[in-house]
Coordinates of C-alpha atoms in Angstrom, one line a residue:
M905 CA -2.6 -8.3 6.0
S906 CA 1.1 -10.3 5.8
F907 CA 2.0 -7.6 3.0
G908 CA 3.1 -5.2 6.1
I909 CA 6.1 -7.6 6.4
F910 CA 7.1 -7.4 2.7
Q911 CA 6.3 -3.6 2.6
N912 CA 8.9 -3.7 5.8
Y913 CA 11.6 -5.8 3.6
Y914 CA 11.1 -4.0 0.8
S915 CA 12.1 -0.3 2.2
K916 CA 14.7 -2.1 3.5
L917 CA 16.6 -3.1 0.5
P918 CA 19.0 -0.9 -1.3
A919 CA 17.1 -1.3 -5.0
F920 CA 13.9 -0.1 -3.4
Q921 CA 14.5 1.8 -0.4
D922 CA 14.1 5.2 -1.5
S923 CA 11.1 4.8 -3.4
R924 CA 7.8 6.1 -2.4
H925 CA 5.6 3.8 -4.6
I926 CA 6.6 0.5 -2.1
T927 CA 2.7 0.7 -0.7
I928 CA 1.4 0.7 -4.1
I929 CA 1.9 -2.9 -4.3
G930 CA 0.2 -4.0 -1.2
T931 CA -2.8 -1.3 -2.4
M932 CA -3.3 -2.7 -5.6
A933 CA -3.0 -6.5 -4.4
S934 CA -6.2 -5.6 -2.1
G935 CA -7.5 -2.7 -3.7
V936 CA -8.6 -4.3 -6.8
P937 CA -10.9 -7.0 -5.2
Y938 CA -12.4 -4.1 -2.8
L939 CA -12.8 -1.4 -5.9
G940 CA -14.0 -4.4 -8.5
A941 CA -16.3 -6.1 -6.4
P942 CA -19.9 -4.2 -7.6
F943 CA -18.8 -4.9 -10.9
M944 CA -17.7 -8.6 -10.0
A945 CA -20.9 -8.7 -8.3
I946 CA -22.7 -8.1 -11.8
V947 CA -21.2 -10.7 -13.5
V948 CA -21.2 -13.3 -11.2
R949 CA -25.2 -12.8 -10.9
R950 CA -25.5 -12.1 -14.5
Y951 CA -23.7 -15.6 -15.7
Q952 CA -24.3 -17.7 -12.5
R953 CA -23.9 -21.3 -14.1
Y954 CA -20.1 -20.4 -15.2
R955 CA -19.3 -19.6 -11.5
H956 CA -16.7 -22.3 -11.5
Y957 CA -15.3 -21.5 -14.6
M958 CA -14.3 -18.0 -13.0
I959 CA -12.8 -19.6 -9.3
W960 CA -10.8 -22.0 -11.6
T961 CA -9.8 -18.4 -13.5
G962 CA -9.2 -16.4 -10.7
W963 CA -7.0 -18.9 -8.8
P964 CA -4.1 -19.7 -11.3
L965 CA -3.9 -15.9 -11.9
C966 CA -3.2 -15.4 -8.8
I967 CA -0.3 -17.8 -8.4
I968 CA 1.1 -16.5 -11.8
G969 CA 1.3 -13.1 -10.1
L970 CA 3.2 -14.5 -7.3
L971 CA 5.3 -16.5 -9.2
A972 CA 5.9 -13.6 -12.1
S973 CA 6.7 -11.4 -9.0
S974 CA 9.6 -13.0 -8.0
F975 CA 11.2 -13.1 -11.4
V976 CA 11.4 -9.0 -11.8
S977 CA 13.4 -6.2 -10.1
S978 CA 12.0 -3.4 -9.8
I979 CA 8.9 -1.8 -8.0
G980 CA 7.0 -1.0 -10.9
A981 CA 7.3 -4.7 -12.1
L982 CA 6.3 -5.5 -8.3
I983 CA 3.1 -3.3 -8.8
V984 CA 2.3 -5.4 -11.7
T985 CA 3.0 -8.7 -10.7
Q986 CA 2.4 -8.5 -6.9
G987 CA -0.1 -5.9 -7.0
L988 CA -2.2 -6.0 -10.0
L989 CA -2.0 -9.3 -11.5
Y990 CA -2.5 -11.2 -8.2
G991 CA -5.7 -8.6 -7.3
I992 CA -7.3 -9.2 -10.7
G993 CA -6.8 -12.8 -9.6
F994 CA -8.5 -12.9 -6.2
L995 CA -11.3 -10.8 -7.4
I996 CA -12.6 -13.5 -10.2
F997 CA -11.7 -16.3 -7.6
Y998 CA -13.2 -14.6 -4.0
Y999 CA -16.8 -13.4 -5.3
P1000 CA -18.2 -16.8 -7.3
I1001 CA -17.3 -18.4 -4.0
I1002 CA -19.6 -15.6 -2.0
S1003 CA -22.4 -15.9 -4.1
L1004 CA -22.5 -19.6 -3.4
I1005 CA -22.5 -18.8 0.5
N1006 CA -25.7 -16.8 -0.2
E1007 CA -27.6 -20.0 -1.5
W1008 CA -26.3 -22.6 1.5
W1009 CA -26.8 -20.0 3.9
I1010 CA -29.8 -17.7 5.2
Q1011 CA -31.2 -17.9 9.0
R1012 CA -27.4 -18.0 9.7
R1013 CA -26.0 -15.9 7.2
G1014 CA -24.3 -13.7 9.2
M1015 CA -22.2 -16.6 11.2
A1016 CA -21.7 -17.6 7.9
F1017 CA -20.1 -14.9 6.4
G1018 CA -17.9 -14.4 9.9
I1019 CA -16.9 -17.8 9.1
I1020 CA -15.6 -17.0 6.1
T1021 CA -14.4 -14.0 6.4
S1022 CA -12.2 -14.8 9.5
A1023 CA -10.4 -17.3 7.4
A1024 CA -8.1 -15.3 5.8
G1025 CA -7.2 -14.4 9.7
V1026 CA -6.5 -18.0 10.1
S1027 CA -3.4 -18.5 7.7
A1028 CA -2.3 -15.0 8.6
I1029 CA -1.7 -16.1 12.3
A1030 CA 1.2 -18.3 11.1
M1031 CA 2.2 -16.3 7.9
P1032 CA 4.2 -13.6 9.1
F1033 CA 6.6 -16.4 11.7
I1034 CA 6.8 -17.8 8.1
I1035 CA 7.3 -15.4 5.5
E1036 CA 9.4 -13.1 7.8
P1037 CA 12.3 -15.5 8.6
L1038 CA 11.7 -16.7 4.7
L1039 CA 12.9 -13.3 3.7
D1040 CA 16.0 -12.7 5.9
K1041 CA 17.4 -16.1 4.8
Y1042 CA 16.2 -16.5 1.6
G1043 CA 15.4 -12.5 0.0
H1044 CA 12.3 -12.1 -1.7
R1045 CA 12.1 -14.3 -4.8
I1046 CA 12.6 -17.6 -3.2
T1047 CA 10.0 -16.2 -0.5
L1048 CA 7.5 -15.5 -3.3
R1049 CA 7.7 -18.8 -5.1
A1050 CA 7.3 -20.3 -1.6
V1051 CA 4.1 -18.6 -1.1
A1052 CA 2.7 -19.8 -4.8
V1053 CA 3.6 -23.2 -4.0
G1054 CA 1.7 -23.2 -1.1
V1055 CA -1.3 -21.5 -2.0
T1056 CA -1.3 -24.0 -5.1
I1057 CA -0.9 -27.0 -2.4
L1058 CA -3.7 -25.1 0.2
T1059 CA -6.4 -24.3 -2.1
G1060 CA -6.7 -26.2 -5.2
P1061 CA -8.0 -29.8 -3.6
L1062 CA -10.7 -28.0 -1.9
I1063 CA -11.9 -26.1 -5.0
P1064 CA -14.0 -29.2 -6.4
F1065 CA -15.9 -29.2 -3.5
M1066 CA -17.4 -25.7 -3.9
K1067 CA -20.6 -27.1 -5.3
R1068 CA -23.9 -24.7 -5.8
R1069 CA -26.7 -25.5 -3.9
L1070 CA -29.4 -24.3 -6.0
P1071 CA -29.8 -26.0 -9.5
P1072 CA -28.4 -23.9 -12.7
P1073 CA -30.5 -21.5 -14.4
S1074 CA -31.5 -21.9 -18.1
Q1075 CA -29.6 -20.0 -20.8
S1076 CA -31.6 -17.5 -21.2
N1077 CA -32.3 -16.9 -17.5
S1078 CA -28.9 -16.5 -16.8
V1079 CA -27.7 -14.0 -19.2
T1080 CA -31.1 -12.0 -19.0
R1081 CA -32.1 -11.8 -16.0
R1082 CA -31.3 -8.1 -14.1
Q1083 CA -30.5 -6.8 -11.0
D1084 CA -33.0 -5.2 -8.5
W1085 CA -30.8 -2.0 -7.3
S1086 CA -34.1 -0.5 -5.8
F1087 CA -32.3 -0.2 -2.6
T1088 CA -29.8 2.3 -3.4
R1089 CA -32.6 4.8 -2.6
S1090 CA -32.8 3.6 1.0
P1091 CA -31.7 5.6 3.8
L1092 CA -30.6 3.2 5.5
F1093 CA -28.4 2.3 2.4
I1094 CA -26.6 5.6 2.4
V1095 CA -25.8 5.4 6.6
Y1096 CA -24.2 2.3 6.3
S1097 CA -22.2 2.7 2.6
T1098 CA -21.0 6.1 5.1
A1099 CA -20.2 4.0 7.6
N1100 CA -18.0 1.7 5.3
I1101 CA -16.1 4.8 3.7
A1102 CA -15.4 6.2 6.8
Q1103 CA -14.5 3.0 8.5
G1104 CA -12.2 1.8 5.3
L1105 CA -10.2 5.3 5.3
G1106 CA -8.5 4.4 8.9
F1107 CA -8.9 0.7 8.8
F1108 CA -5.7 -0.3 6.7
F1109 CA -2.9 1.8 8.3
P1110 CA -2.4 -0.6 11.3
S1111 CA -1.7 -3.6 9.4
L1112 CA 0.5 -1.7 6.8
F1113 CA 2.6 0.0 9.4
L1114 CA 2.9 -2.2 12.8
P1115 CA 5.8 -3.5 11.9
S1116 CA 7.7 -0.4 10.8
Y1117 CA 6.4 0.9 14.4
A1118 CA 7.5 -1.4 16.1
T1119 CA 11.1 -0.7 14.6
S1120 CA 10.5 3.0 15.3
V1121 CA 10.4 1.9 19.0
G1122 CA 13.7 -0.2 19.1
L1123 CA 12.0 -3.9 18.3
D1124 CA 13.4 -6.3 15.8
S1125 CA 11.6 -7.8 12.8
R1126 CA 10.4 -10.8 14.8
H1127 CA 8.4 -8.4 16.9
G1128 CA 7.0 -6.9 13.7
A1129 CA 6.1 -10.3 12.6
L1130 CA 4.2 -11.5 16.0
L1131 CA 2.2 -8.6 16.1
L1132 CA 0.7 -9.1 13.0
A1133 CA 0.2 -12.9 14.0
L1134 CA -1.7 -11.4 17.0
M1135 CA -4.0 -8.9 15.2
S1136 CA -5.0 -12.2 12.8
L1137 CA -5.6 -13.7 15.8
A1138 CA -7.6 -11.3 16.9
Q1139 CA -9.3 -11.0 13.6
V1140 CA -10.2 -14.7 13.9
L1141 CA -12.1 -14.2 17.2
G1142 CA -13.7 -11.0 16.8
Q1143 CA -15.3 -11.5 12.9
S1144 CA -16.4 -15.3 14.1
I1145 CA -18.1 -13.7 17.2
F1146 CA -19.5 -10.5 15.7
G1147 CA -21.0 -12.7 12.5
L1148 CA -22.7 -15.1 15.4
L1149 CA -24.1 -12.3 16.8
S1150 CA -25.2 -10.6 14.6
D1151 CA -27.9 -13.4 14.2
K1152 CA -29.4 -12.4 17.0
V1153 CA -28.4 -9.1 18.8
E1154 CA -29.6 -5.2 17.3
L1155 CA -27.1 -4.6 14.2
N1156 CA -26.6 -0.9 14.8
N1157 CA -25.5 -1.7 18.2
L1158 CA -22.8 -4.2 17.1
L1159 CA -21.7 -1.5 14.8
L1160 CA -21.1 0.9 17.7
V1161 CA -19.5 -1.4 19.8
S1162 CA -16.8 -2.4 17.0
T1163 CA -15.7 1.4 15.5
I1164 CA -15.9 3.3 19.3
L1165 CA -13.9 0.4 21.0
A1166 CA -11.2 0.7 17.5
A1167 CA -11.0 4.0 17.8
V1168 CA -10.4 3.6 21.5
A1169 CA -7.8 1.3 21.3
A1170 CA -6.0 3.4 18.6
F1171 CA -6.2 6.9 21.3
T1172 CA -4.7 4.8 23.8
S1173 CA -2.8 1.6 23.2
W1174 CA -1.3 2.8 19.9
G1175 CA -1.1 6.1 20.4
I1176 CA 1.4 6.0 23.6
A1177 CA 3.2 2.6 22.8
Y1178 CA 7.1 3.1 23.4
S1179 CA 7.5 -0.8 24.3
L1180 CA 5.9 -4.2 22.7
A1181 CA 3.1 -4.6 25.6
P1182 CA 1.2 -1.6 24.6
L1183 CA 1.4 -2.2 21.1
V1184 CA 0.7 -6.4 22.0
V1185 CA -2.7 -5.0 23.7
F1186 CA -3.3 -2.4 20.3
A1187 CA -2.5 -5.7 17.9
L1188 CA -5.4 -7.7 19.8
L1189 CA -8.2 -4.9 20.6
F1190 CA -7.7 -3.6 17.1
G1191 CA -7.8 -7.4 15.2
F1192 CA -11.0 -7.9 17.0
F1193 CA -12.9 -4.8 17.0
A1194 CA -12.3 -3.1 13.6
Y1195 CA -12.2 -6.4 12.1
G1196 CA -15.4 -7.7 13.6
F1197 CA -17.0 -4.6 11.7
C1198 CA -16.0 -6.4 8.2
S1199 CA -18.1 -9.5 9.0
L1200 CA -21.6 -7.3 9.6
R1201 CA -21.8 -6.7 5.8
A1202 CA -24.1 -9.5 5.2
R1203 CA -26.6 -8.3 7.8
M1204 CA -26.2 -4.8 6.4
G1205 CA -27.6 -5.8 3.6
T1206 CA -30.7 -7.6 4.9
A1207 CA -31.2 -4.9 7.4
I1208 CA -31.5 -2.8 4.2
S1209 CA -33.7 -5.5 1.7
E1210 CA -35.0 -8.6 2.2
E1211 CA -34.8 -9.5 -1.7
P1212 CA -32.7 -12.0 -1.9
T1213 CA -30.9 -10.5 -5.3
A1214 CA -29.8 -8.0 -3.0
A1215 CA -27.3 -9.6 -0.9
L1216 CA -24.4 -10.4 -3.2
A1217 CA -24.9 -7.0 -4.5
T1218 CA -24.9 -4.6 -1.3
F1219 CA -22.1 -7.2 0.7
S1220 CA -20.3 -6.0 -2.9
I1221 CA -21.1 -2.1 -2.6
F1222 CA -19.7 -2.3 1.1
V1223 CA -16.7 -3.6 0.2
F1224 CA -16.2 -1.1 -2.5
C1225 CA -17.1 1.8 0.1
Q1226 CA -14.4 0.3 2.4
G1227 CA -11.8 -0.1 -0.7
F1228 CA -11.6 3.4 -0.8
G1229 CA -9.8 3.5 2.4
N1230 CA -7.3 0.9 0.8
V1231 CA -6.6 2.9 -2.0
L1232 CA -5.9 6.3 -0.2
A1233 CA -3.9 4.4 2.5
G1234 CA -0.7 5.2 0.5
P1235 CA -1.2 8.6 -0.5
I1236 CA -2.5 9.6 2.8
S1237 CA 0.0 8.0 4.7
A1238 CA 2.8 10.2 3.0
V1239 CA 0.6 13.3 4.3
L1240 CA 0.6 11.8 8.0
L1241 CA 3.9 10.4 8.5
T1242 CA 6.2 12.9 10.1
D1243 CA 10.5 13.0 9.7
G1244 CA 11.9 11.6 13.1
V1245 CA 11.0 9.5 15.8
R1246 CA 10.7 11.1 19.4
M1247 CA 10.3 8.6 21.9
D1248 CA 8.2 11.3 24.5
G1249 CA 5.9 12.2 21.7
Y1250 CA 2.3 10.7 21.1
G1251 CA 2.6 8.0 18.1
V1252 CA 6.2 8.4 18.6
W1253 CA 6.1 11.6 16.7
R1254 CA 6.4 10.1 13.0
Y1255 CA 2.9 8.4 13.6
K1256 CA 1.3 10.7 15.5
G1257 CA -1.4 12.0 12.6
M1258 CA -1.5 8.6 11.5
V1259 CA -3.4 7.7 14.9
L1260 CA -4.9 10.1 15.3
F1261 CA -6.1 9.8 11.8
T1262 CA -7.2 6.2 12.8
G1263 CA -9.0 6.7 16.0
T1264 CA -10.9 9.8 14.2
C1265 CA -12.3 7.9 11.2
M1266 CA -13.8 5.1 13.6
L1267 CA -15.0 7.6 15.4
L1268 CA -16.8 9.1 12.1
S1269 CA -18.0 5.3 11.2
A1270 CA -19.9 5.4 14.4
A1271 CA -21.2 8.7 14.4
S1272 CA -22.9 8.1 11.0
V1273 CA -24.6 4.7 12.3
G1274 CA -25.1 6.5 15.9
L1275 CA -27.2 9.7 14.5
W1276 CA -29.0 7.1 12.4
H1277 CA -29.8 4.9 15.3
W1278 CA -30.8 7.8 17.9
R1279 CA -32.7 9.8 15.6
P1280 CA -36.0 11.8 16.2
K1281 CA -39.0 9.8 16.8
R1282 CA -40.5 11.8 14.6
L1283 CA -38.2 10.9 11.4
L1284 CA -38.8 7.1 12.4
A1285 CA -42.3 7.5 12.1
G1286 CA -41.8 8.9 8.7

């Protein structure tokens, strides 16, 4: 989420301000883990006994990507280092950890995934207030090195505590065991995949463009950092609460609540925001409900198939579906943004298309779930 701060900073640098490719940096950093999820899930599944080696490989790649990006001087090089290299490292690092969580949590898996997905929001609450002043005072080179040091200190000591619950499979089984993909023929799998794609198409714009939106209405960069921090705070609460509720409440109801209320927040509090107060309301509402959707993927998987081997596979495919929105955020934003700012216009005119697109995508996601949830009884019988 903090890449919105970097993006706003890069766009103001004389060397980068005319580049249309700044958004690709963040797209690569988060897009690779999204789109690479199914591939990594297969690798983790087939080579379970090597998961700790994967974690110890991905972690330093993330750090190297951050350090390398501090020594480059072009957008293309930042795309490769801060974007691609960091994204590959995170992909290799993250999915073995998700696989370990599946071993430890069965009945309360929704709660567990709610906590693990909200963990990123915990650090993101403070990161905007740390990164923004560092960028202003020291520039992006020193800031990126500081972030690399922080990642090393905060995450490295925790890795040895990531242990498996089940005994490692035999050498022959670890390589030859095959994933059961029969769940892909389920109509519910198609419904949830569609919901994730639609939600993902509108999901990323607020975190990427809230800082620049704040600047457009006359607020300074500190307010942009505040908005991202508040969205991160709401993310932590939303993902934890939705994850906990998913173990107790009907899943489709939670999906409908998260997407519909995220759409309402976009159409109202964001679309008519001309000052800090409505932007704060939007950051809190969208952060709570839109990010709460993400913590429900584990329960989407168990709703489709009770087969234990399907848990990581369904999770990775739903992440992949949402990743389309991440990859397309840059090209779509170039079409949606208009020239000029009008304080009497919806979405201050420049962001009108983006606001409407975000809300519409949330409603389309809700519609895909709602049409299934309230389908005719004759289909239920079939």
